[in-house]
mmCIF file of C-alpha atoms and ligand atoms in Angstrom:
data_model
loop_
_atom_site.group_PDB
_atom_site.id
_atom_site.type_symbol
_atom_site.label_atom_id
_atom_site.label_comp_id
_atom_site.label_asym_id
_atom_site.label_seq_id
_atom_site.Cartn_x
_atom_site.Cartn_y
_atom_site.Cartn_z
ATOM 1 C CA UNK A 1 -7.222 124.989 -81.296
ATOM 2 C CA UNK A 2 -10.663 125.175 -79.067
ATOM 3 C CA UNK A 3 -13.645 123.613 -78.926
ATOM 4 C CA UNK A 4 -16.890 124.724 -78.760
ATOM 5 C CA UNK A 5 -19.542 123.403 -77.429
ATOM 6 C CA UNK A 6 -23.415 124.363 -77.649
ATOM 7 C CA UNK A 7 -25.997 122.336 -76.465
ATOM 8 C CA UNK A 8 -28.257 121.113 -73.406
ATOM 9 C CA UNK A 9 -28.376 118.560 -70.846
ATOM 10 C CA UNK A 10 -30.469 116.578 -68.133
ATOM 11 C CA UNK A 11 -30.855 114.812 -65.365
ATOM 12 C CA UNK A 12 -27.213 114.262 -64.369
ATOM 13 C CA UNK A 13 -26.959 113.823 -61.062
ATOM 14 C CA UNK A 14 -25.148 115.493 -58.371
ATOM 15 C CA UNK A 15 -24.644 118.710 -61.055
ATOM 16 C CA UNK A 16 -25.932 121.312 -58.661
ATOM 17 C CA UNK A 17 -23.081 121.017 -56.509
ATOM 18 C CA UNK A 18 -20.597 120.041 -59.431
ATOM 19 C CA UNK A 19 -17.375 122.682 -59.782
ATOM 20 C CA UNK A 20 -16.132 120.332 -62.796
ATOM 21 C CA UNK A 21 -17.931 118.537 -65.488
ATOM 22 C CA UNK A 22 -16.745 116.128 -68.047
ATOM 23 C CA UNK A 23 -18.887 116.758 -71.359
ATOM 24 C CA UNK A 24 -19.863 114.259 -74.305
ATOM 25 C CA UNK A 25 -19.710 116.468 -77.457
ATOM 26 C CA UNK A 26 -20.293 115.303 -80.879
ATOM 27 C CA UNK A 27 -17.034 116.023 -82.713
ATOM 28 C CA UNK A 28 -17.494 114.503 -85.899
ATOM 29 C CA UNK A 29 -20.926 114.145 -87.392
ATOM 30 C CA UNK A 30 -20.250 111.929 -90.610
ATOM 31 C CA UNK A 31 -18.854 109.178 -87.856
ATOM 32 C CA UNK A 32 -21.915 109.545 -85.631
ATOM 33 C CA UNK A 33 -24.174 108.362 -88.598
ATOM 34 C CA UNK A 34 -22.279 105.625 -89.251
ATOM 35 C CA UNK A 35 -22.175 104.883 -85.558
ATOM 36 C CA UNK A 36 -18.471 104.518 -85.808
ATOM 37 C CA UNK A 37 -17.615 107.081 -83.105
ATOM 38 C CA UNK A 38 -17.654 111.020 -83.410
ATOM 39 C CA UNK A 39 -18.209 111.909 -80.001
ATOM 40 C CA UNK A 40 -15.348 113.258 -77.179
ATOM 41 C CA UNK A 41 -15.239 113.963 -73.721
ATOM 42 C CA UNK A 42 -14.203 116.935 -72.158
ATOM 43 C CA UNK A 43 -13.324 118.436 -68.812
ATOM 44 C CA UNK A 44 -14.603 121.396 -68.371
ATOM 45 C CA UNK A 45 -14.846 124.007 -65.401
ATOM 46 C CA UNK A 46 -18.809 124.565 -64.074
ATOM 47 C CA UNK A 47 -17.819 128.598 -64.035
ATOM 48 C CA UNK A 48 -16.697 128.755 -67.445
ATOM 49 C CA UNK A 49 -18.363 131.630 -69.935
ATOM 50 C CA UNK A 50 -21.433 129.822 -71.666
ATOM 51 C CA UNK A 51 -22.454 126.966 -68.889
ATOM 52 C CA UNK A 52 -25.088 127.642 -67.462
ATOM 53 C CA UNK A 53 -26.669 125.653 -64.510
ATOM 54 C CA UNK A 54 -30.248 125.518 -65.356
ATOM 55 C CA UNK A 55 -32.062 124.344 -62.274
ATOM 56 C CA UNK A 56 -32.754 121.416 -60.189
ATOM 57 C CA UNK A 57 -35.498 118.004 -61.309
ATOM 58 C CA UNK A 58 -37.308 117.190 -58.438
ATOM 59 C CA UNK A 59 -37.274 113.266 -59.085
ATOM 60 C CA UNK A 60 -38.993 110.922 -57.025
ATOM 61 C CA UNK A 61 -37.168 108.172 -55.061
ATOM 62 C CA UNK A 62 -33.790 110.573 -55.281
ATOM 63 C CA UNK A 63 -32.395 111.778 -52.258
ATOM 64 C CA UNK A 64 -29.538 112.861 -51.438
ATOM 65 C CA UNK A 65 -28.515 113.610 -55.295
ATOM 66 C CA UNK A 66 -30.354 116.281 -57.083
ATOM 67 C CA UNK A 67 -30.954 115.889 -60.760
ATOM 68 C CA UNK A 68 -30.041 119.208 -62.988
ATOM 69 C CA UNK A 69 -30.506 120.315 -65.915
ATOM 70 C CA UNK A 70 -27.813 122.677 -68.019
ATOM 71 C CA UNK A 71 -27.130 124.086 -70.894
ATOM 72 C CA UNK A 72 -23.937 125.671 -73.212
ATOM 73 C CA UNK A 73 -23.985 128.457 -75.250
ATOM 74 C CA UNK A 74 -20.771 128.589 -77.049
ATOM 75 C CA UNK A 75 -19.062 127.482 -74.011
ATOM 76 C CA UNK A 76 -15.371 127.304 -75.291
ATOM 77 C CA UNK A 77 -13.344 124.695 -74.718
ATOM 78 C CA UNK A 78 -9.027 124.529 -75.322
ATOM 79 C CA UNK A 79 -7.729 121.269 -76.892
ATOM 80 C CA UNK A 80 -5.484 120.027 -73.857
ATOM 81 C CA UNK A 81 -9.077 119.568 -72.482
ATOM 82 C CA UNK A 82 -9.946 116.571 -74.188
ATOM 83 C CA UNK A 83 -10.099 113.286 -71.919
ATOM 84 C CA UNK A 84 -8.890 110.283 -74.015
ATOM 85 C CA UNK A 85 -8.822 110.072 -77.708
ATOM 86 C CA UNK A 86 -10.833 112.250 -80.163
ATOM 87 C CA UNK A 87 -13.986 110.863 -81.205
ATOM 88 C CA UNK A 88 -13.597 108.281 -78.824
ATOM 89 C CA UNK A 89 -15.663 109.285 -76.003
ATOM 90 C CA UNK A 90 -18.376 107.012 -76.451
ATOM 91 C CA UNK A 91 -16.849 104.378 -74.775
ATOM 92 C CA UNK A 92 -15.179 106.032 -71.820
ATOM 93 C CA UNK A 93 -19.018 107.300 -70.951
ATOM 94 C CA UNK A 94 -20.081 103.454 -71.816
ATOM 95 C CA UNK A 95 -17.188 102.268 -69.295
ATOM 96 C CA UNK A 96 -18.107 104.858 -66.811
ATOM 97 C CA UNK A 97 -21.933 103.705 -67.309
ATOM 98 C CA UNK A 98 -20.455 100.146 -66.526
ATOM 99 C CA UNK A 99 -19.229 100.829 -63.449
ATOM 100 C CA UNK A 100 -22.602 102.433 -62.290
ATOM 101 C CA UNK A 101 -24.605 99.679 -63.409
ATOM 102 C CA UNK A 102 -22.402 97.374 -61.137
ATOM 103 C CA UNK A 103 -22.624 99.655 -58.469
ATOM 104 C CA UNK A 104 -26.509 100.079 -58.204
ATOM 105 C CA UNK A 105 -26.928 96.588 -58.350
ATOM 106 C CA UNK A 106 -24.467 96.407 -55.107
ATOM 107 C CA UNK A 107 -26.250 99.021 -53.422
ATOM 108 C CA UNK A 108 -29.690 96.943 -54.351
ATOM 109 C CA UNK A 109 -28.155 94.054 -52.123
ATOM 110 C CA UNK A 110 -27.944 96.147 -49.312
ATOM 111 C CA UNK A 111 -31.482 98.175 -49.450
ATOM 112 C CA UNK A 112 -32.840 94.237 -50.351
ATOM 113 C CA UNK A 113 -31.387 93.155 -46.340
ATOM 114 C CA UNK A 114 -32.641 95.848 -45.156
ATOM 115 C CA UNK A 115 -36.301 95.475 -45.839
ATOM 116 C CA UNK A 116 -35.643 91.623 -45.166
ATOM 117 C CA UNK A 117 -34.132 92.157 -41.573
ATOM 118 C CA UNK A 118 -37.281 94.945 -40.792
ATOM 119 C CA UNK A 119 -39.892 92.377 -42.099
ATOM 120 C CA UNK A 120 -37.809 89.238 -40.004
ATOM 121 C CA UNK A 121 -38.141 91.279 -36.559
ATOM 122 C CA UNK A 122 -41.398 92.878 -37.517
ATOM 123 C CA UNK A 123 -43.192 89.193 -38.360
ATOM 124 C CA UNK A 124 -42.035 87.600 -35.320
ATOM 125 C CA UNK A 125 -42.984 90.800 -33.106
ATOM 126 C CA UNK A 126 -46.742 91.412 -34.532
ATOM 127 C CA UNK A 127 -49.480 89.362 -32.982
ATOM 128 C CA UNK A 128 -52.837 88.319 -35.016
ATOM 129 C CA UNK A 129 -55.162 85.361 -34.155
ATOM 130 C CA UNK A 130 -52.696 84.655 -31.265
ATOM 131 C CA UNK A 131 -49.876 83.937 -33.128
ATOM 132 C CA UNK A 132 -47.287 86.264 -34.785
ATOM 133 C CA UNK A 133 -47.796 86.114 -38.198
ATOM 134 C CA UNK A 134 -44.117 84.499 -38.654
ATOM 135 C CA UNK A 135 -46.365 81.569 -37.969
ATOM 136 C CA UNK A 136 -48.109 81.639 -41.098
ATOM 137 C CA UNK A 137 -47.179 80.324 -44.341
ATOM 138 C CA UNK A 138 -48.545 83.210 -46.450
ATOM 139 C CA UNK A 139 -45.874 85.546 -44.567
ATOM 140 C CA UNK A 140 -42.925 83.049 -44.608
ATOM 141 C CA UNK A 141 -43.020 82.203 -48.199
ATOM 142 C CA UNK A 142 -42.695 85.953 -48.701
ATOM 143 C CA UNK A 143 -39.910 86.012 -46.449
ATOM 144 C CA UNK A 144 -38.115 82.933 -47.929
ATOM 145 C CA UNK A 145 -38.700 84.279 -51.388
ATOM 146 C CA UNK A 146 -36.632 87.681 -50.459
ATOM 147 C CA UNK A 147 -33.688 85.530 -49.065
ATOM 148 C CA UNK A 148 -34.072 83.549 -52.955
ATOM 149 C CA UNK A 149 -33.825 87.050 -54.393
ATOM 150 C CA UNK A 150 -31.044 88.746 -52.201
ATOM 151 C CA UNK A 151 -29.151 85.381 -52.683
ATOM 152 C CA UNK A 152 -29.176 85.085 -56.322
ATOM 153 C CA UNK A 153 -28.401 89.401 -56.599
ATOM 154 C CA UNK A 154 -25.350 88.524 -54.190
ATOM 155 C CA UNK A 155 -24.082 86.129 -55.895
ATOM 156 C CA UNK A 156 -24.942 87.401 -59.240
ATOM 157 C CA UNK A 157 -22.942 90.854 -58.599
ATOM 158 C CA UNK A 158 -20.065 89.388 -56.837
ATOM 159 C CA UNK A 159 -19.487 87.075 -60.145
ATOM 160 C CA UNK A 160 -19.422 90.146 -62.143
ATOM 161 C CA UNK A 161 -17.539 92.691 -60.146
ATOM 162 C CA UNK A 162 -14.712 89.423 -60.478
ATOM 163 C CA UNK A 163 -15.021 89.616 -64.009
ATOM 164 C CA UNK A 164 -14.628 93.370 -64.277
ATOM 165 C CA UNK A 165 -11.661 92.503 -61.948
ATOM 166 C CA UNK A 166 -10.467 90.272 -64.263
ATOM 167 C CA UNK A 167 -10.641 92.921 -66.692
ATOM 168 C CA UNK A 168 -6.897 94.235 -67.378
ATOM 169 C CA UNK A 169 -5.661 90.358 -67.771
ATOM 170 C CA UNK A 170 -8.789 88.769 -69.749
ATOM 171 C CA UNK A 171 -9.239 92.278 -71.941
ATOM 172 C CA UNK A 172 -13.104 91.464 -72.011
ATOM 173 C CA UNK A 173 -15.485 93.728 -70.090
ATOM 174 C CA UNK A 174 -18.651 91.957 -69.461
ATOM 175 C CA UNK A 175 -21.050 94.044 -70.358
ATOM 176 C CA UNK A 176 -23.783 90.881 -70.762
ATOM 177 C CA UNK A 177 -23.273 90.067 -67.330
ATOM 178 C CA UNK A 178 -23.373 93.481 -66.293
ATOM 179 C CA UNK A 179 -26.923 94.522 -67.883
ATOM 180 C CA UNK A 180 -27.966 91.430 -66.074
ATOM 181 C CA UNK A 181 -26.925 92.253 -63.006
ATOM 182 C CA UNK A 182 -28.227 95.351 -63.379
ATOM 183 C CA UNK A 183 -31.599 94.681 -64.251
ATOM 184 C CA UNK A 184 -32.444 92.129 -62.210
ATOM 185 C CA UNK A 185 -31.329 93.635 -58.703
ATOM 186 C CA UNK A 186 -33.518 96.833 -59.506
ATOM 187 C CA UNK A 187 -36.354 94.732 -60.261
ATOM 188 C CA UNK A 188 -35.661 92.178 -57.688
ATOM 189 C CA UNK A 189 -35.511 95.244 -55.008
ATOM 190 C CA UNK A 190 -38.717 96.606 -56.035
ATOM 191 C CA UNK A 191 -40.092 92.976 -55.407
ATOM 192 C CA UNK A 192 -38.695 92.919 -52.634
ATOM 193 C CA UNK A 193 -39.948 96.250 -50.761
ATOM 194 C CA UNK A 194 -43.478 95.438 -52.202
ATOM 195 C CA UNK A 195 -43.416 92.357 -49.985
ATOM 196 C CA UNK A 196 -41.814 94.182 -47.464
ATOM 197 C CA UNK A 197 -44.397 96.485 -47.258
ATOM 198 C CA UNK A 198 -46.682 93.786 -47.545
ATOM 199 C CA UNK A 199 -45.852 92.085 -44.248
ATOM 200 C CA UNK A 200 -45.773 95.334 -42.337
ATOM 201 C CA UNK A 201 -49.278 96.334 -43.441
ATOM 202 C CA UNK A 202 -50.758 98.956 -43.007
ATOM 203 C CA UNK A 203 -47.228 100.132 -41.045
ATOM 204 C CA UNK A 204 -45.379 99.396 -43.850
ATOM 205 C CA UNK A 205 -47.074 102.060 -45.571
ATOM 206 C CA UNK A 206 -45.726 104.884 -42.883
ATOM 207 C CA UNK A 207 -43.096 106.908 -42.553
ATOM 208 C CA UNK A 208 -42.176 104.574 -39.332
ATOM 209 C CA UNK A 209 -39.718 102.479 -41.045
ATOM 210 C CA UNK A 210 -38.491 103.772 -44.725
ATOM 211 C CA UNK A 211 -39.950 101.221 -46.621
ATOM 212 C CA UNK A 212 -42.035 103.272 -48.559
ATOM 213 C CA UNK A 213 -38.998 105.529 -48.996
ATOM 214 C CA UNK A 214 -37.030 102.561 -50.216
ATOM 215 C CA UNK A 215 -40.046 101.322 -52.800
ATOM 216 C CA UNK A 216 -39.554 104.755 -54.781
ATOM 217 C CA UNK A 217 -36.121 104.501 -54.458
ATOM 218 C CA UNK A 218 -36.446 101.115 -55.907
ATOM 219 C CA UNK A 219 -38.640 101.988 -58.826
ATOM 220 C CA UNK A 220 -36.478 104.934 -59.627
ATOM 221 C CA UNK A 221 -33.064 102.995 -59.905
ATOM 222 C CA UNK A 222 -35.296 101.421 -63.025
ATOM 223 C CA UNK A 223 -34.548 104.027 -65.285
ATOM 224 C CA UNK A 224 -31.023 105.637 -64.681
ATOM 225 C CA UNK A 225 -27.764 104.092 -66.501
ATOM 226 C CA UNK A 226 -30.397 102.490 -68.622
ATOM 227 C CA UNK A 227 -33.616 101.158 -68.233
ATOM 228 C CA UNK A 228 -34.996 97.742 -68.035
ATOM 229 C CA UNK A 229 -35.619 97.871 -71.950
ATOM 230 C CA UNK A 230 -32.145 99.113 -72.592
ATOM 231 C CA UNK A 231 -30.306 96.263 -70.467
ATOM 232 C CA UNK A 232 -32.054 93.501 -72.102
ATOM 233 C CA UNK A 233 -31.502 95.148 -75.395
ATOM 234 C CA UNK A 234 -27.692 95.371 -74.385
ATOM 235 C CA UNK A 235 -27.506 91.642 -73.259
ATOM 236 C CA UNK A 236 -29.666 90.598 -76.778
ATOM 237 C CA UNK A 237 -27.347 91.874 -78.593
ATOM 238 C CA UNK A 238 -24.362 90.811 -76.945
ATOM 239 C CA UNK A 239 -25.747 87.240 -77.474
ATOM 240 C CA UNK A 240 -26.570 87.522 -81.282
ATOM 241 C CA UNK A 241 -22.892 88.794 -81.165
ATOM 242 C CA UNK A 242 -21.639 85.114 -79.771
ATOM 243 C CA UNK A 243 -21.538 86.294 -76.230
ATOM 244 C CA UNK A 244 -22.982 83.195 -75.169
ATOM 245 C CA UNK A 245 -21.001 81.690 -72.396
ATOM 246 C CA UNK A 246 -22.728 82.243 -68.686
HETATM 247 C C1 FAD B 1 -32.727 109.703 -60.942
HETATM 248 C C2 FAD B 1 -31.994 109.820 -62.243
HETATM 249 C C3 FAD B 1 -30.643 110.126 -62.245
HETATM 250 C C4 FAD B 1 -29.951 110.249 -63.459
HETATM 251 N N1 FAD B 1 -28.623 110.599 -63.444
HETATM 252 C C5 FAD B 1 -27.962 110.770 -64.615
HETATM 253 C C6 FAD B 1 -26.604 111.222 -64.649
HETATM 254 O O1 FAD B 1 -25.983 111.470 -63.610
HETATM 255 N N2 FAD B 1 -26.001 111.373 -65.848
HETATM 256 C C7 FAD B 1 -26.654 111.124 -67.015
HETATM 257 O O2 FAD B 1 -26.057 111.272 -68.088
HETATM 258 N N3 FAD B 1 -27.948 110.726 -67.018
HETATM 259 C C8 FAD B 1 -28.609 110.548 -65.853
HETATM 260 N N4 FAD B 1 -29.931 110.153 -65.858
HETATM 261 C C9 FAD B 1 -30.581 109.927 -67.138
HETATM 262 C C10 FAD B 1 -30.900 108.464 -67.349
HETATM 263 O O3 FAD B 1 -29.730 107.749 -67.679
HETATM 264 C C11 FAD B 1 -31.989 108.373 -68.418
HETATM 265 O O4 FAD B 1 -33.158 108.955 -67.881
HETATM 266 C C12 FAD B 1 -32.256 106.937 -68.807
HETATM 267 O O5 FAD B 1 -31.138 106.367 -69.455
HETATM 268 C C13 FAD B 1 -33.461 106.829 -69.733
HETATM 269 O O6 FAD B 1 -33.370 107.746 -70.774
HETATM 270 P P1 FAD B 1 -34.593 108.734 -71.061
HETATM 271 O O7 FAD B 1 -35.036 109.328 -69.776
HETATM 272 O O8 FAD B 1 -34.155 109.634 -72.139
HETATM 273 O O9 FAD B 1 -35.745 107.779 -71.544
HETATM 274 P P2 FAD B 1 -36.027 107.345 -73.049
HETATM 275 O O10 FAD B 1 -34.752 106.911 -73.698
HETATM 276 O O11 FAD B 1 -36.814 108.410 -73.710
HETATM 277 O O12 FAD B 1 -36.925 106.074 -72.826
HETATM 278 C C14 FAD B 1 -38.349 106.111 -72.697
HETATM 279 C C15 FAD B 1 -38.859 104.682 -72.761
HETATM 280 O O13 FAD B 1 -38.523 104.099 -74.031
HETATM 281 C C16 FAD B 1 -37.785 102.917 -73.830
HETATM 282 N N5 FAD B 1 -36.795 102.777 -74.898
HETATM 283 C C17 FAD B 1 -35.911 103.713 -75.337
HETATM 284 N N6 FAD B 1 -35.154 103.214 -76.317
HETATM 285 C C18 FAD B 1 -35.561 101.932 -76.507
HETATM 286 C C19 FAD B 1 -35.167 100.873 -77.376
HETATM 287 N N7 FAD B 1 -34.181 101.023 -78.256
HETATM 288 N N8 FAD B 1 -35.800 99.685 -77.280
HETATM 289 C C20 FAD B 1 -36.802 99.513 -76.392
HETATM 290 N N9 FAD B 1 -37.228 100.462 -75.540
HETATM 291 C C21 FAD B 1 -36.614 101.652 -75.593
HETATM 292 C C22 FAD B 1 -37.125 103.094 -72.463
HETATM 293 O O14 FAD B 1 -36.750 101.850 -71.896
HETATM 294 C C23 FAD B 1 -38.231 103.779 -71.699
HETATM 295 O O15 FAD B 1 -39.163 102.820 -71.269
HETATM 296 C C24 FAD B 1 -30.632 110.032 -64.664
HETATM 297 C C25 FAD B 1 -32.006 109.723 -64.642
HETATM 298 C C26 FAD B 1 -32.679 109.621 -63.455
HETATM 299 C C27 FAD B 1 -34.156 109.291 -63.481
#
């Protein structure tokens, strides 16, 4: 009654340190080509004959989570170790995907205030032609069109962490709303730091304050749990499928 599993995988996060993994495996290959399922999840132990850690990614804009790499060589796997249905793992990786969409676009609010509150102080503290530049217009529209962005991301991720709230009664995730959520905060940051930077001049270029830090971080959150493309894919689609209320 085992599974098992041979294959390869990158770039997941946090897998250096991991002593457990759950593992998508295709289980049934006629259902994968007609895209009606075929794939499981299972829990499997990081020490188990046939896993194999395969290094670390450097990736920039990552800290504090390496990216690895691994691979299974007939890495065997008992039935009780399935996690939710057979050949229904899809969506329990698409839920968990979900829930880190939402969550980068939270974290996007608060790196967004951040580089707001640096460039605030910063403006009003650094002196040109006699005035700081808080004075001038050039520097306050950029300022005022942060506060638009970090507004709009606040409001827009708030709305959609209700509605996956609202989940268990209403029975519909919103995966529309949370593509869009998604995609714009990690653009909207990225905006954001470059006019952060851009009012710190040439200091916002330094080490000194972690704004260049932040604008990698920024550019990377672009690509994991789907990039830009992929979101606006996901929310086309949802649309064509009559998911047209906002
Ligand atoms: C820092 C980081 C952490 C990550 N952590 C994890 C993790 O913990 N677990 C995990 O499973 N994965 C993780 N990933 C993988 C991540 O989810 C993928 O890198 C991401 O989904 C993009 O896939 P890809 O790299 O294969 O790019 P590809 O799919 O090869 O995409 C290449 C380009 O083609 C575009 N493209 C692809 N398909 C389409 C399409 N249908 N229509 C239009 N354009 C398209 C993409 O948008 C992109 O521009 C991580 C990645 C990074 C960078």
């Amino acid at each position: 009654d085992d599974w098992i599993i041979n294959g390869s995988k990158q770039w997941i996060t946090n897998s250096p340190y991991a002593d457990y993994a759950v593992i998508f495996a295709v289980t049934n290959e006629e259902m994968v080509k007609q895209k009606k399922g075929g794939i499981s999840a299972f829990f499997v132990e990081t020490d188990a004959p046939g896993y194999t850690f395969d290094g670390v990614l450097p990736v920039m804009g990552h800290t504090g989570g390496d990216c690895g790499s691994m691979s299974f060589d007939n890495l065997r796997v008992s039935a009780d170790r399935l996690v939710g249905p057979l050949d229904n793992g899809f969506q329990i990786a698409m839920f968990g995907i979900s829930e880190g969409r939402l969550s980068i676009s939270a974290n996007c609010i608060g790196m967004c205030e951040y580089a707001l509150d640096r460039s605030l102080e910063y403006s009003q503290q650094r002196m040109r032609f006699g005035s700081p530049i808080s004075e001038y217009q050039a520097i306050q529209f950029m300022l005022a069109d942060m506060a638009i962005d970090i507004f709009t991301m606040k409001y827009m991720v708030l709305q959609t962490a209700a509605l996956v709230e609202e989940f268990p009664k209403t029975g519909r995730l919103p995966v529309k709303e949370i593509s869009i959520a998604k995609a714009y905060a990690v653009e909207k940051t990225q905006e954001c730091y470059d006019r952060a930077i851009q009012v710190h001049g040439g200091m916002g270029l330094t080490n000194e304050l972690t704004l260049n830090e932040g604008f990698r971080i920024a550019r990377t959150l672009r690509i994991p749990d789907g990039t830009g493309e992929i979101q606006r894919r996901t929310i086309a689609r949802q649309m064509l499928r009559g998911d047209t209320a906002f």
